[in-house]
Amino acid sequence: MALGLRCFRLVHPAFCSSLTALTRPVSEVTLQTVRGRQDDRGQYMAYAAVPVRHFATKKAKAKGKGQSQTRMNLNAALVEDIINLEEVDEEMKSVIETLKDNFNKTVNIRTSPGSLDNITVVTADGKLALNQIGQISMKSPQLILVNMASFPECTAAAIKAIRESGMNLNPEVEGTLIRVPIPKVTREHREMLVKLAKQNTNKAKDSLRKVCANAINKVKKSKDKASEDTIRLIEKQISQMADDTVAELDRHLAVKTKELLG
């Protein structure tokens, strides 16, 4: 019995140290020194910690799933010698403002004189807005008049532009006076306006893609000014800005669609 207790006192510290090592992470590989006594002589025993690989639990994976990726937030001042990110941001915001303006002027349940202002007319002198060559007025809640007396030669082109505006308008002409009956607000008319809103949104996205492409091309031409990692970070920042703008365009389309369909 006494001999058993003596052996246990020698083994017990080593056993505990080994058990502790098994619970340590991989990066914490250390040597544990255990001192025992045997025949009144000091003896040192070294035990290496055993590497343990820690796997993510299902709960941890579920927690991380669906989380958004880390967003870029480059300091514009640090990359201004490569590209002006503030100018790129302004160009993208301009795309949003143009879409909002188009929605207000051309995608409304009730057609107003202002809806016709920026219809593009192809003339011998180039493309001009309808309000530049004709006087637009509201004759009644059901009728808009466009007086082409100042540019009678553009009357036919103006009629064509109004018909092809996508606003479901069928103008009639009396000399140099164009009569534009306002369509009734039917379900079909509402759905047509939603289709027009989607077309305008797609055009806005095309404009956004051009802004994004021009910015990235400019960055790529500056490879001699920055490292490849920096170039990639800037490109990622621009792409993120474009994604945010697309989300904003889609939001405005959703609001307009809800407004049109009621």
Coordinates of C-alpha atoms in Angstrom, one line a residue:
M1 CA 0.0 0.0 0.0
A2 CA 2.8 2.4 0.9
L3 CA 4.6 1.5 -2.3
G4 CA 1.4 2.3 -4.3
L5 CA 1.0 5.7 -2.8
R6 CA 4.7 6.5 -3.4
C7 CA 4.3 5.6 -7.2
F8 CA 1.1 7.7 -7.4
R9 CA 2.9 10.7 -6.1
L10 CA 5.5 10.3 -8.9
V11 CA 3.0 9.8 -11.7
H12 CA 0.3 12.2 -10.6
P13 CA 2.0 15.5 -11.6
A14 CA 2.9 14.1 -15.1
F15 CA -0.6 12.8 -15.6
C16 CA -2.1 16.2 -14.8
S17 CA 0.3 18.1 -17.0
S18 CA -0.4 15.8 -20.0
L19 CA -4.2 16.3 -19.4
T20 CA -3.8 20.0 -19.4
A21 CA -1.7 20.0 -22.6
L22 CA -4.4 18.1 -24.4
T23 CA -6.9 20.9 -23.9
R24 CA -4.6 23.7 -25.3
P25 CA -4.9 25.2 -28.8
V26 CA -2.5 24.2 -31.7
S27 CA -0.6 27.4 -31.4
E28 CA 0.2 26.8 -27.8
V29 CA 2.7 23.9 -28.2
T30 CA 4.9 24.1 -25.2
L31 CA 6.9 21.8 -23.1
Q32 CA 5.8 21.1 -19.6
T33 CA 8.5 20.1 -17.1
V34 CA 7.6 17.8 -14.3
R35 CA 9.9 17.2 -11.4
G36 CA 9.7 13.9 -9.6
R37 CA 11.9 12.2 -7.0
Q38 CA 13.3 8.8 -7.4
D39 CA 15.8 7.3 -5.1
D40 CA 16.4 10.8 -3.6
R41 CA 17.7 12.0 -7.0
G42 CA 16.1 14.9 -9.0
Q43 CA 14.7 13.8 -12.3
Y44 CA 13.0 16.0 -14.9
M45 CA 10.5 14.7 -17.4
A46 CA 9.4 16.7 -20.5
Y47 CA 6.0 16.3 -22.1
A48 CA 5.1 18.0 -25.4
A49 CA 1.6 19.5 -25.6
V50 CA -0.5 17.6 -28.1
P51 CA -1.9 19.7 -31.0
V52 CA -5.7 19.8 -31.0
R53 CA -7.7 21.1 -34.0
H54 CA -10.9 23.0 -33.1
F55 CA -13.8 22.6 -35.5
A56 CA -16.6 25.1 -35.8
T57 CA -19.9 23.8 -34.3
K58 CA -23.1 23.8 -36.2
K59 CA -24.4 26.5 -33.9
A60 CA -21.4 28.7 -34.7
K61 CA -21.8 28.1 -38.5
A62 CA -25.5 28.9 -38.4
K63 CA -24.6 32.2 -36.5
G64 CA -22.2 33.3 -39.2
K65 CA -24.4 32.2 -42.2
G66 CA -26.1 35.1 -43.9
Q67 CA -23.9 37.8 -42.4
S68 CA -22.9 40.5 -44.9
Q69 CA -19.3 40.6 -46.1
T70 CA -17.0 43.2 -44.7
R71 CA -17.6 46.5 -46.4
M72 CA -14.8 48.6 -47.9
N73 CA -14.3 52.1 -46.5
L74 CA -11.2 53.6 -48.2
N75 CA -10.1 57.0 -47.3
A76 CA -10.6 59.1 -50.5
A77 CA -7.7 61.4 -49.6
L78 CA -5.3 58.4 -49.5
V79 CA -6.1 57.4 -53.1
E80 CA -6.8 60.8 -54.7
D81 CA -3.6 60.6 -56.8
I82 CA -5.1 57.5 -58.4
I83 CA -8.8 58.4 -58.7
N84 CA -11.2 60.9 -57.1
L85 CA -13.7 58.6 -55.4
E86 CA -15.9 61.6 -54.4
E87 CA -16.4 62.5 -58.1
V88 CA -17.3 58.9 -58.8
D89 CA -19.8 59.0 -56.0
E90 CA -21.3 62.2 -57.3
E91 CA -21.7 60.7 -60.8
M92 CA -23.5 57.7 -59.3
K93 CA -25.8 59.9 -57.3
S94 CA -26.5 61.9 -60.5
V95 CA -27.8 58.6 -62.0
I96 CA -30.2 58.3 -59.1
E97 CA -31.4 61.9 -59.4
T98 CA -31.9 61.5 -63.1
L99 CA -34.2 58.5 -62.6
K100 CA -36.2 60.3 -59.9
D101 CA -36.6 63.3 -62.2
N102 CA -37.8 60.9 -65.0
F103 CA -40.3 59.3 -62.7
N104 CA -41.7 62.7 -61.6
K105 CA -42.0 64.0 -65.2
T106 CA -42.9 61.0 -67.3
V107 CA -44.2 58.2 -65.0
N108 CA -47.3 59.6 -63.4
I109 CA -50.9 58.4 -63.3
R110 CA -52.1 61.8 -64.2
T111 CA -50.3 63.2 -67.3
S112 CA -49.4 66.9 -66.9
P113 CA -47.8 69.5 -69.3
G114 CA -44.5 69.0 -67.4
S115 CA -44.6 65.3 -68.5
L116 CA -44.0 66.3 -72.1
D117 CA -41.3 69.0 -71.4
N118 CA -38.3 66.7 -71.9
I119 CA -39.5 64.4 -74.6
T120 CA -36.7 64.3 -77.1
V121 CA -37.4 65.5 -80.6
V122 CA -35.1 64.7 -83.5
T123 CA -34.8 67.8 -85.7
A124 CA -32.5 68.9 -88.5
D125 CA -30.6 70.9 -85.9
G126 CA -30.2 67.8 -83.7
K127 CA -32.0 66.4 -80.7
L128 CA -34.0 69.0 -78.8
A129 CA -36.5 68.9 -75.9
L130 CA -40.1 69.4 -76.9
N131 CA -40.5 72.4 -74.6
Q132 CA -37.6 74.1 -76.6
I133 CA -39.5 74.1 -79.9
G134 CA -43.2 74.1 -78.8
Q135 CA -45.4 75.9 -76.2
I136 CA -47.0 73.3 -74.0
S137 CA -50.2 74.1 -72.1
M138 CA -53.1 72.4 -70.4
K139 CA -56.4 73.0 -72.3
S140 CA -58.5 70.9 -69.9
P141 CA -57.9 68.0 -67.5
Q142 CA -58.3 65.7 -70.5
L143 CA -56.3 67.6 -73.1
I144 CA -52.8 69.0 -73.5
L145 CA -51.9 71.4 -76.3
V146 CA -48.5 71.8 -78.0
N147 CA -48.2 74.9 -80.2
M148 CA -45.6 74.5 -82.8
A149 CA -46.1 77.9 -84.5
S150 CA -42.5 78.9 -83.8
F151 CA -41.0 75.8 -85.4
P152 CA -43.7 74.5 -87.8
E153 CA -41.1 72.4 -89.7
C154 CA -40.7 70.3 -86.5
T155 CA -44.4 69.5 -86.1
A156 CA -44.2 66.0 -87.7
A157 CA -41.0 65.1 -85.7
A158 CA -42.7 66.3 -82.5
I159 CA -45.8 64.1 -83.1
K160 CA -43.5 61.1 -83.7
A161 CA -41.6 61.8 -80.5
I162 CA -44.8 62.1 -78.4
R163 CA -46.2 58.8 -79.8
E164 CA -42.9 57.0 -79.1
S165 CA -42.4 58.4 -75.6
G166 CA -43.8 55.3 -74.0
M167 CA -46.4 57.4 -72.2
N168 CA -49.3 55.8 -74.2
L169 CA -50.1 59.1 -75.8
N170 CA -51.9 59.4 -79.2
P171 CA -51.5 63.1 -80.4
E172 CA -53.6 64.7 -83.1
V173 CA -52.5 67.6 -85.3
E174 CA -54.4 70.7 -86.5
G175 CA -52.1 72.7 -88.6
T176 CA -49.2 73.7 -86.2
L177 CA -51.3 72.8 -83.1
I178 CA -50.8 69.3 -81.6
R179 CA -53.6 68.0 -79.4
V180 CA -52.7 65.4 -76.9
P181 CA -55.6 63.6 -75.3
I182 CA -54.8 62.4 -71.7
P183 CA -55.6 58.6 -71.4
K184 CA -58.0 57.4 -68.8
V185 CA -56.5 55.9 -65.6
T186 CA -57.3 52.2 -66.2
R187 CA -55.6 49.1 -64.9
E188 CA -54.0 48.7 -68.3
H189 CA -52.7 52.2 -68.2
R190 CA -51.2 51.7 -64.7
E191 CA -49.4 48.5 -65.8
M192 CA -48.1 50.3 -68.9
L193 CA -46.6 53.0 -66.6
V194 CA -45.0 50.3 -64.4
K195 CA -43.4 48.9 -67.5
L196 CA -42.1 52.4 -68.5
A197 CA -40.7 52.8 -64.9
K198 CA -38.8 49.5 -65.3
Q199 CA -37.4 50.7 -68.7
N200 CA -36.3 53.9 -67.1
T201 CA -34.6 52.0 -64.3
N202 CA -32.8 49.7 -66.7
K203 CA -31.5 52.8 -68.6
A204 CA -30.3 54.2 -65.3
K205 CA -28.5 51.0 -64.5
D206 CA -26.8 51.1 -68.0
S207 CA -25.6 54.6 -67.2
L208 CA -24.3 53.4 -63.9
R209 CA -22.4 50.6 -65.5
K210 CA -20.7 53.2 -67.8
V211 CA -19.7 55.3 -64.7
C212 CA -18.3 52.2 -63.0
A213 CA -16.5 51.0 -66.0
N214 CA -14.9 54.4 -66.7
A215 CA -13.7 54.6 -63.0
I216 CA -12.2 51.1 -63.0
N217 CA -10.4 51.7 -66.3
K218 CA -8.9 54.9 -64.9
V219 CA -7.7 52.9 -61.9
K220 CA -6.1 50.2 -64.0
K221 CA -4.2 52.9 -65.9
S222 CA -2.6 54.0 -62.7
K223 CA -0.8 50.7 -61.9
D224 CA 2.5 52.4 -61.9
K225 CA 1.4 54.7 -59.0
A226 CA 0.2 52.0 -56.6
S227 CA 0.6 48.3 -55.7
E228 CA -1.7 45.6 -57.1
D229 CA -3.3 45.2 -53.7
T230 CA -4.1 48.9 -53.6
I231 CA -5.6 48.7 -57.1
R232 CA -7.7 45.8 -56.1
L233 CA -9.0 47.5 -53.0
I234 CA -10.0 50.6 -55.0
E235 CA -11.8 48.5 -57.6
K236 CA -13.6 46.7 -54.8
Q237 CA -14.6 50.1 -53.3
I238 CA -16.0 51.2 -56.7
S239 CA -17.9 48.0 -57.1
Q240 CA -19.4 48.4 -53.6
M241 CA -20.5 51.9 -54.4
A242 CA -22.1 50.7 -57.6
D243 CA -23.9 47.9 -55.7
D244 CA -25.2 50.5 -53.2
T245 CA -26.5 52.6 -56.1
V246 CA -28.2 49.7 -57.8
A247 CA -30.0 48.9 -54.5
E248 CA -31.1 52.6 -54.3
L249 CA -32.4 52.5 -57.9
D250 CA -34.4 49.3 -57.2
R251 CA -35.8 51.0 -54.0
H252 CA -37.1 53.9 -56.0
L253 CA -38.6 51.6 -58.6
A254 CA -40.4 49.6 -55.9
V255 CA -41.8 52.8 -54.4
K256 CA -43.0 54.0 -57.8
T257 CA -44.5 50.7 -58.7
K258 CA -46.5 50.6 -55.5
E259 CA -47.6 54.2 -56.2
L260 CA -48.8 53.4 -59.7
L261 CA -50.6 50.1 -59.0
G262 CA -52.1 51.5 -55.8

